[in-house]
Coordinates of C-alpha atoms in Angstrom, one line a residue:
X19 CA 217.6 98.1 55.2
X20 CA 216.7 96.7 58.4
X21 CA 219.4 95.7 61.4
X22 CA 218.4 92.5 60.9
X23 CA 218.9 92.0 57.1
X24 CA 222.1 93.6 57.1
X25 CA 223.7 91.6 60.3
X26 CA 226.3 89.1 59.5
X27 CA 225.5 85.3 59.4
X28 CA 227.0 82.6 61.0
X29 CA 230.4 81.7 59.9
X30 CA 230.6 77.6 59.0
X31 CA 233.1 75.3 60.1
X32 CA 236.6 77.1 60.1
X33 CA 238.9 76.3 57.4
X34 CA 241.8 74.2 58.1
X35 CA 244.9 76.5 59.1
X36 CA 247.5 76.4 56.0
X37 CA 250.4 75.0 56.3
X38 CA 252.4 73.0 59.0
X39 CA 253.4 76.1 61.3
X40 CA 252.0 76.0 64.8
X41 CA 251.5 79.5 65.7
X42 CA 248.6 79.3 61.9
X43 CA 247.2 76.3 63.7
X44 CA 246.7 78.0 67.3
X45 CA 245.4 81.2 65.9
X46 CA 242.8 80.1 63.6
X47 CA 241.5 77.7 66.1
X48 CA 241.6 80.7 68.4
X49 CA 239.5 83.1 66.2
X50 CA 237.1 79.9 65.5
X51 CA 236.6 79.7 68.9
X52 CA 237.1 76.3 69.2
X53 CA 239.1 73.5 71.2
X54 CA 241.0 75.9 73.0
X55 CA 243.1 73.7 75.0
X56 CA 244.2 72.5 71.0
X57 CA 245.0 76.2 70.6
X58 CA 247.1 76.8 73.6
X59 CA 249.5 73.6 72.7
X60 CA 249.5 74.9 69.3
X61 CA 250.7 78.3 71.0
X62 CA 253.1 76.8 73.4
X63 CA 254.5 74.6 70.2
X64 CA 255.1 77.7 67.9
X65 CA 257.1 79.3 71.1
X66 CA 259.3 76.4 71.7
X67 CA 260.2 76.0 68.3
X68 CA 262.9 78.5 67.6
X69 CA 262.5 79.2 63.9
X70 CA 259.0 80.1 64.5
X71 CA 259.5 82.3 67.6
X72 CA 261.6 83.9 65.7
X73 CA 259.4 84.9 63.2
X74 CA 257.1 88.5 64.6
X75 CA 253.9 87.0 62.8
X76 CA 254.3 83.8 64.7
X77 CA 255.4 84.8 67.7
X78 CA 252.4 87.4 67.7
X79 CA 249.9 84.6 66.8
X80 CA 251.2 82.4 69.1
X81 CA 251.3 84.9 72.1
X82 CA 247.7 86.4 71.0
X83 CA 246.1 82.7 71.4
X84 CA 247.4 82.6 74.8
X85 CA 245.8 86.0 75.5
X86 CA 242.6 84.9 74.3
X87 CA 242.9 81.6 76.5
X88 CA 243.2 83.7 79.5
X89 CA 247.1 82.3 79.8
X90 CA 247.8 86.4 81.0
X91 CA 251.1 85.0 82.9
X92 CA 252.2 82.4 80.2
X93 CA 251.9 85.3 77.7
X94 CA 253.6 88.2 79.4
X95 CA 256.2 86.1 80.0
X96 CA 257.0 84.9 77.0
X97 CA 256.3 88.4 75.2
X98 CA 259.1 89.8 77.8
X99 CA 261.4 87.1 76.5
X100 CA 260.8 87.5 72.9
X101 CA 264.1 88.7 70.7
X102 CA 267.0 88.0 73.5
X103 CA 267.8 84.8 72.4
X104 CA 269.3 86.2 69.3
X105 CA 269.7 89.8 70.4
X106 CA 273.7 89.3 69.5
X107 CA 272.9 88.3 65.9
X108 CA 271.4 91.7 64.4
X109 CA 274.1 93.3 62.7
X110 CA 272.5 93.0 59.2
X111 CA 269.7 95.6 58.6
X112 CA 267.2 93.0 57.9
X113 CA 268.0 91.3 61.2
X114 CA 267.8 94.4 63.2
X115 CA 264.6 95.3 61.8
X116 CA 262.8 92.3 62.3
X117 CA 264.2 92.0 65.7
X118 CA 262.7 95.4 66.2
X119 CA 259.5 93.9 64.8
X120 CA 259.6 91.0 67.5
X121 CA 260.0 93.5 69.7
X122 CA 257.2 95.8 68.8
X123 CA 255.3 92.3 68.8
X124 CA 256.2 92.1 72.2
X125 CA 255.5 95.1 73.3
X126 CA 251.8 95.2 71.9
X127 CA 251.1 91.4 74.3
X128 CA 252.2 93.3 77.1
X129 CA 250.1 96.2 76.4
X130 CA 246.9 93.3 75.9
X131 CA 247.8 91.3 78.9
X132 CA 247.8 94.5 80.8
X133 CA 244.3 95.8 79.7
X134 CA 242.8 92.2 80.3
X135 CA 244.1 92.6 83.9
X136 CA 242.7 95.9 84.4
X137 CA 245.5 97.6 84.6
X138 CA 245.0 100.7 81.9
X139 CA 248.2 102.9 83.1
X140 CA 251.0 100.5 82.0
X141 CA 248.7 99.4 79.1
X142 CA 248.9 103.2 78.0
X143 CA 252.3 103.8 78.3
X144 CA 252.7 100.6 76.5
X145 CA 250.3 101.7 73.5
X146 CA 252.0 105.2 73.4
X147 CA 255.2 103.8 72.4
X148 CA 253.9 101.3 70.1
X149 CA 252.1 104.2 68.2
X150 CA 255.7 106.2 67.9
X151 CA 257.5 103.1 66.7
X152 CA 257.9 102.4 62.7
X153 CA 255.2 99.8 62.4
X154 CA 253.3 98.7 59.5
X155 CA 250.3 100.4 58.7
X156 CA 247.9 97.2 58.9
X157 CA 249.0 96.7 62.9
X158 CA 249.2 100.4 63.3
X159 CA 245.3 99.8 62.4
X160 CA 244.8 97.1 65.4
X161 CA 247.2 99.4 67.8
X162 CA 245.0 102.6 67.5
X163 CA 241.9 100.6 67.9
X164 CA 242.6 98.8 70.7
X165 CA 244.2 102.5 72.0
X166 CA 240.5 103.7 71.7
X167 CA 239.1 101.3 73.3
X168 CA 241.4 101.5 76.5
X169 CA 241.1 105.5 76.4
X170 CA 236.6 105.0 76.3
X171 CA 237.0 102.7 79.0
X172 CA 238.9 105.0 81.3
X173 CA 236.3 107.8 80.8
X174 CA 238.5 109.9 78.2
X175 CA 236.1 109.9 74.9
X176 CA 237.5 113.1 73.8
X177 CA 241.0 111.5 73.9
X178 CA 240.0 108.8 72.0
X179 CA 238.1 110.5 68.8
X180 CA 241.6 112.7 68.8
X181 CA 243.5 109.5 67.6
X182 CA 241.0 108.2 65.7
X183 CA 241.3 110.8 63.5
X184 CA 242.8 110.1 60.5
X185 CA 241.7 106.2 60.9
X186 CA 238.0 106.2 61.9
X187 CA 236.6 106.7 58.1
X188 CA 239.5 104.0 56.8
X189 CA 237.5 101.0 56.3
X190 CA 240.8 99.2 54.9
X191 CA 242.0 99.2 58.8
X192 CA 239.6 96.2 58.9
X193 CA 237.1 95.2 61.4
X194 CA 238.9 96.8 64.6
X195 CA 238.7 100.3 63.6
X196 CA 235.4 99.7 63.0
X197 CA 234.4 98.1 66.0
X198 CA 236.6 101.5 67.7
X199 CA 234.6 104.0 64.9
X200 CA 231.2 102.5 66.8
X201 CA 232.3 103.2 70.1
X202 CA 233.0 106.2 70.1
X203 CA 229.5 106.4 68.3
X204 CA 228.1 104.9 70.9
X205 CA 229.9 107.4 73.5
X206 CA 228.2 109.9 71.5
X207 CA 224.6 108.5 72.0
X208 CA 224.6 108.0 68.3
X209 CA 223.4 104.0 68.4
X210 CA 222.1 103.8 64.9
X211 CA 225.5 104.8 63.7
X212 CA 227.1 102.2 66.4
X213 CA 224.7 99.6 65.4
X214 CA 225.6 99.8 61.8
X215 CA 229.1 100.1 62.5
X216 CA 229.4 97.1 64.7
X217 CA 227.0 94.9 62.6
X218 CA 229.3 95.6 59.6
X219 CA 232.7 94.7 61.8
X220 CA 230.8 91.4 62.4
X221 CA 230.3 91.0 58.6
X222 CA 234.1 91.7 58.3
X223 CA 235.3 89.4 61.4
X224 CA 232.7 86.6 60.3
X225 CA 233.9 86.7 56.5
X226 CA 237.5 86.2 58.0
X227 CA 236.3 83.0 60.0
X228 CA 236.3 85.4 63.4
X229 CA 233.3 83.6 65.7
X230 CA 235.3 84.2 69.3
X231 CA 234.2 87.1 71.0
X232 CA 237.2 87.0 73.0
X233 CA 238.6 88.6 69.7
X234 CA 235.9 91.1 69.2
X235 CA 232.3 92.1 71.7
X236 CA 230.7 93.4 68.6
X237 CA 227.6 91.2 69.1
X238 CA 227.7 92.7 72.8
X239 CA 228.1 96.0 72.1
X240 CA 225.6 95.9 68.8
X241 CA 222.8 94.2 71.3
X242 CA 223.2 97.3 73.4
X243 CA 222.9 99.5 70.4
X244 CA 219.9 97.8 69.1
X245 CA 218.3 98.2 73.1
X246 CA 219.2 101.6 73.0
X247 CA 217.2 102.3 69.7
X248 CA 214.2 100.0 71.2
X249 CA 214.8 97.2 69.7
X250 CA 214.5 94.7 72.4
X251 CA 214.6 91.5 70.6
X252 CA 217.4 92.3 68.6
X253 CA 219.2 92.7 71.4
X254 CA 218.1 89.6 73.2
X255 CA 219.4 87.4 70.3
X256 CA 222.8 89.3 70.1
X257 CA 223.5 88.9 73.5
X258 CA 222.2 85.1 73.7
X259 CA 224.3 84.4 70.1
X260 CA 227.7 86.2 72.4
X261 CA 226.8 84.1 75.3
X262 CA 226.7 80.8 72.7
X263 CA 229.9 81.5 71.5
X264 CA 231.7 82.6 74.5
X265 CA 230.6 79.0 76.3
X266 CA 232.4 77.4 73.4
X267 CA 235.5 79.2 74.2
X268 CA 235.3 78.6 77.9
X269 CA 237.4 81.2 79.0
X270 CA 236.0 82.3 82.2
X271 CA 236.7 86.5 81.5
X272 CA 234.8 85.6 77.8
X273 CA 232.1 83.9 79.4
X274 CA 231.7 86.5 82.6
X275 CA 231.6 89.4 80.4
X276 CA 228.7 87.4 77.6
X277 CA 226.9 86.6 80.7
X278 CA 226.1 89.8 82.1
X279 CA 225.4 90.8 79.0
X280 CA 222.4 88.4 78.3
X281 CA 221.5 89.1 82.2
X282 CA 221.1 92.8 81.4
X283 CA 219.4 92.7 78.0
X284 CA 217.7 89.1 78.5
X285 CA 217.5 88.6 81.8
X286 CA 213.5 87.6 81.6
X287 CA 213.6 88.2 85.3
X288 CA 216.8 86.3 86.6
X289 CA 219.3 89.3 86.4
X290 CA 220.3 89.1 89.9
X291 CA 221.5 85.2 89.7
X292 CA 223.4 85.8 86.2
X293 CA 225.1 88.9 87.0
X294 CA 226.1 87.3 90.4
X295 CA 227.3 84.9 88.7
X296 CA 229.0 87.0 85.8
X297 CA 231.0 88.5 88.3
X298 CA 232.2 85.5 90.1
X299 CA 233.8 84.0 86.8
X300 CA 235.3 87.7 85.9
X301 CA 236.7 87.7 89.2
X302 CA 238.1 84.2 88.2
X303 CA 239.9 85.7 84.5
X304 CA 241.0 88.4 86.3
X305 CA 239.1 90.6 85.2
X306 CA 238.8 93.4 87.7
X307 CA 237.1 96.1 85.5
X308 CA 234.8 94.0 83.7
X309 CA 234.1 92.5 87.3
X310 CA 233.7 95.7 89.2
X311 CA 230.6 96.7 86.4
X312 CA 228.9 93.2 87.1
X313 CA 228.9 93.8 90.8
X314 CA 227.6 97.7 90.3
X315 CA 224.9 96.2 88.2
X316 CA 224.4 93.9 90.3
X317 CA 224.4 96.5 93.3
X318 CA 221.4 98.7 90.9
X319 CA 219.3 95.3 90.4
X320 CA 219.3 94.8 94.6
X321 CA 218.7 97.9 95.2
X322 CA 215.5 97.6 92.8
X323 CA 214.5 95.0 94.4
X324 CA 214.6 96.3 97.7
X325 CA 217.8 94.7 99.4
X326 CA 219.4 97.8 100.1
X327 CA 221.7 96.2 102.5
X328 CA 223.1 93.4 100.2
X329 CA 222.9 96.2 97.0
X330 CA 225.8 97.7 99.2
X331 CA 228.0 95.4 99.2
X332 CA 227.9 95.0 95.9
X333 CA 228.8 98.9 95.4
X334 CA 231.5 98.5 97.7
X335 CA 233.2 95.5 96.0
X336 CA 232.8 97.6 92.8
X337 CA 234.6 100.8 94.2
X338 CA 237.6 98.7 95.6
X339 CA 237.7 96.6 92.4
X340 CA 237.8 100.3 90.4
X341 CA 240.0 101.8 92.5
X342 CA 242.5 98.8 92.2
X343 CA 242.4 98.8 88.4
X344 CA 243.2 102.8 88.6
X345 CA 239.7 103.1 87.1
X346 CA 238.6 106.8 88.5
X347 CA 235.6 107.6 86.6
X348 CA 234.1 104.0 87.5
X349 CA 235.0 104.7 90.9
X350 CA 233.4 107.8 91.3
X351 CA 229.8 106.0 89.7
X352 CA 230.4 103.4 92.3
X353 CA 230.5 105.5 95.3
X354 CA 227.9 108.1 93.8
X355 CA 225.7 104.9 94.2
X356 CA 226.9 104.4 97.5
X357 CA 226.2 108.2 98.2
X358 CA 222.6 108.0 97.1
X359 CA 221.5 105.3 99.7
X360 CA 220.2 106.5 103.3
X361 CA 222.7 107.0 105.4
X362 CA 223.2 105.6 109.2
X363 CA 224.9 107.4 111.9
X364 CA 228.1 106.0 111.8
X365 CA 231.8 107.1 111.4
X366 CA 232.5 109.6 108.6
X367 CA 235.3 109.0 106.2
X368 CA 236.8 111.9 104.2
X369 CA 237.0 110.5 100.8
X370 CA 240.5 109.9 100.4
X371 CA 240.0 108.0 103.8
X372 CA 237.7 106.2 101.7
X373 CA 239.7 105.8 98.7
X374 CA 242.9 104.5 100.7
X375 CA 240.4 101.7 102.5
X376 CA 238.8 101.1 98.6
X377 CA 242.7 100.3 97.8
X378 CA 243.3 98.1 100.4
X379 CA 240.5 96.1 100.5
X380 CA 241.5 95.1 97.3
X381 CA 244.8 93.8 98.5
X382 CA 247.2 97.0 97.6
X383 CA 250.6 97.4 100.5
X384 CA 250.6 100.7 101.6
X385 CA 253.8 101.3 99.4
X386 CA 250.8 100.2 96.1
X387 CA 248.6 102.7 97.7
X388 CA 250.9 105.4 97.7
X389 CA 252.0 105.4 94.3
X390 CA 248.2 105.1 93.0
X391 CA 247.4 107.9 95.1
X392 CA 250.6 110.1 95.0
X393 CA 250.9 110.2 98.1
X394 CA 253.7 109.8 100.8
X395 CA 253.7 106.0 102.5
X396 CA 253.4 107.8 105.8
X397 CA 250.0 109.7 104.5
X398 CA 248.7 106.6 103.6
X399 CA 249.4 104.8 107.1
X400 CA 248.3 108.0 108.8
X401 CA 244.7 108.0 106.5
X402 CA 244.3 103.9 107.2
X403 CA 245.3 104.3 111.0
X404 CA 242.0 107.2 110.9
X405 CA 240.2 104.7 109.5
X406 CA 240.7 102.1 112.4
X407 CA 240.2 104.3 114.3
X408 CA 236.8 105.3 113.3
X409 CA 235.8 102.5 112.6
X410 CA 237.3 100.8 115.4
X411 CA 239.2 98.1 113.6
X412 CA 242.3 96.8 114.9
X413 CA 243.8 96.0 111.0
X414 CA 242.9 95.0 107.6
X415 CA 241.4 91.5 108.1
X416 CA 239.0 93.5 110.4
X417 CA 238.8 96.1 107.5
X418 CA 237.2 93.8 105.8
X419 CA 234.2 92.2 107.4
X420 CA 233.5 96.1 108.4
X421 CA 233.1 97.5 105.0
X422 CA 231.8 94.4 103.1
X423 CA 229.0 94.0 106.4
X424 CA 225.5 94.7 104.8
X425 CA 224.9 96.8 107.9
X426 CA 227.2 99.7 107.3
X427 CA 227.3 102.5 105.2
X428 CA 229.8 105.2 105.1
X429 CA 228.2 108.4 107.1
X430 CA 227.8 112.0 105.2

């Protein structure tokens, strides 16, 4: 059967959310993708109404809707907060295990709100305790997927198909461990199988009233199967029905991230204007990852053009971006790219010269720096004081407007 006979249809108008609870209401208009300033009152609602905070399901619903909105602060926050209100009232086993539940529930928005920011270390750790906690086995399901996910993205594939395991052939995870099952088919090379697997997590999310891609990139990621496989026009109408869906959401991260997509596999010539502008509105949901691949996109589709100059910048931005999120393996692409154009003469920086001016061009205190790098504070002001001086900048501001300057490139 064809890709196109077997992809999932478009879900109709999303039933009304049962019931009178709040935290039902703001995730099913979540998942609908639909009036999402509805959804985050519902959300805020649910967490101000004591009864229902109390209650894991709700809480998570409530909290997930304000993940999806891009309300990262509002939702860590509130996760962190979740239990200790009646922390002093668990002396009956039921109450100490569904505190432990609201805790868990807690634990796994961090873990999101964390990823979203680009921040895959603390997301980790995060994931890593959820998965040796006593949870039930339909958000074990979600946990391990989204654990998958976060361990591709960080360049550790082999990591990944470890704990997938035991899960990756269990269909009754539901539409996540698919959508995790055809990434790491897809990390493979082995698009047909990703294709089918996304297109049939689509079926699954669609069936369940799921349009939001902020839930779930399968269209994305199917569209990029389907190009890999040559099937251009599949892939043009995946990416345009992602981008569609995403601008009813609004979220600027959703959007940003649907955008590039159609710029890359249905560009028809204006790739350079829509990733630009992809990676403005990722810088916007702080998004730093997602960001950082715009702009090295970006940086390919300038230097094909012929703008070396401004294609460097773009590279630059990337690495710093990378290098901020903790992202190594992106990093390295980034300054690969940077490696491969022509060098000038011009001050060389040893490459953890490089990597601490990466660091703080994206804002990091030496004391950040340190840490990311494992390095002492003093090597770190000793590394950026050799980089003033060869690059004969009196501080960071100057930093700045020397390494972002079309003109330079780093020497060697």
């Amino acid at each position: 059967m064809s890709s196109r006979l077997s992809r999932p249809g478009k879900s109709g108008p999303p039933p009304s959310p049962p019931g009178s609870c709040p935290a039902r209401r703001a995730i099913a208009l979540a998942r609908a993708g639909r009036h999402p300033a509805s959804a985050v009152h519902e959300a805020e609602l649910a967490l101000a109404d004591p009864a229902c905070a109390a209650r894991p399901d709700c809480a998570l619903d409530a909290l997930t809707t304000l993940v999806l909105a891009g309300e990262l602060t509002t939702a860590d926050r509130a996760a962190a907060r979740l239990g200790h209100r009646d922390h002093q009232s668990c002396d009956h086993p039921d109450a100490r295990h569904a505190y432990g539940e609201l805790l868990d529930r807690g634990t796994l928005i961090r873990a999101r709100t964390a990823r979203w920011r680009g921040d895959p270390d603390t997301a980790a750790e995060l994931y890593e305790q959820l998965r040796r906690r006593p949870i039930g086995p339909e958000l074990r399901s979600v946990i391990v997927a989204e654990t998958v996910e976060l361990l591709v993205g960080r360049g550790e594939p082999a990591e990944a198909g470890a704990l997938l395991g035991g899960y990756g052939s269990d269909v009754r995870g539901g539409p996540e461990l698919r959508c995790a099952r055809g990434l790491m088919a897809m990390a493979g090379g082995n698009f047909r199988a990703a294709l089918a697997d996304h297109l049939a997590a689509g079926r699954q999310f669609t069936a369940q009233g799921v349009v939001n891609p902020a839930v779930s990139p399968w269209r994305r990621r199917a569209a990029w199967c389907a190009r890999a496989i040559g099937d251009a026009e599949l892939a043009a109408e995946l990416a345009r029905e992602e981008h569609e869906a995403a601008l009813a959401w609004g979220e600027p991260r959703v959007v940003g991230e649907a955008l590039a997509g159609v710029a890359l596999l249905a560009g028809d010539g204006h790739e350079i204007d829509l990733l630009g502008e992809a990676a403005e509105l990722l810088d916007v949901g702080e998004a730093a990852i997602e960001a950082g691949e715009a702009r090295y996109e970006l940086g390919r589709w300038l230097l094909r053009s012929g703008q070396r100059a401004f294609a460097r910048v773009q590279f630059m931005k990337a690495a710093a971006g990378f290098h901020g999120a903790g992202n190594r393996h992106r990093a390295a692409r980034a300054e690969e790219a940077l490696r491969g154009l022509d060098p000038r003469p011009g001050p060389a920086l040893t490459p953890t010269e490089l990597k601490v001016a990466f660091l703080a061009l994206a804002g990091f205190r030496n004391q950040d720096i340190a840490a990311k790098q494992f390095l002492a504070v003093r090597t770190v002001e000793f590394h950026l004081s050799q980089v003033y001086r060869k690059l004969g900048v009196r501080g960071r501001d100057e930093l700045r407007f020397h390494l972002l300057d079309p003109e330079w490139q780093p020497a060697g």
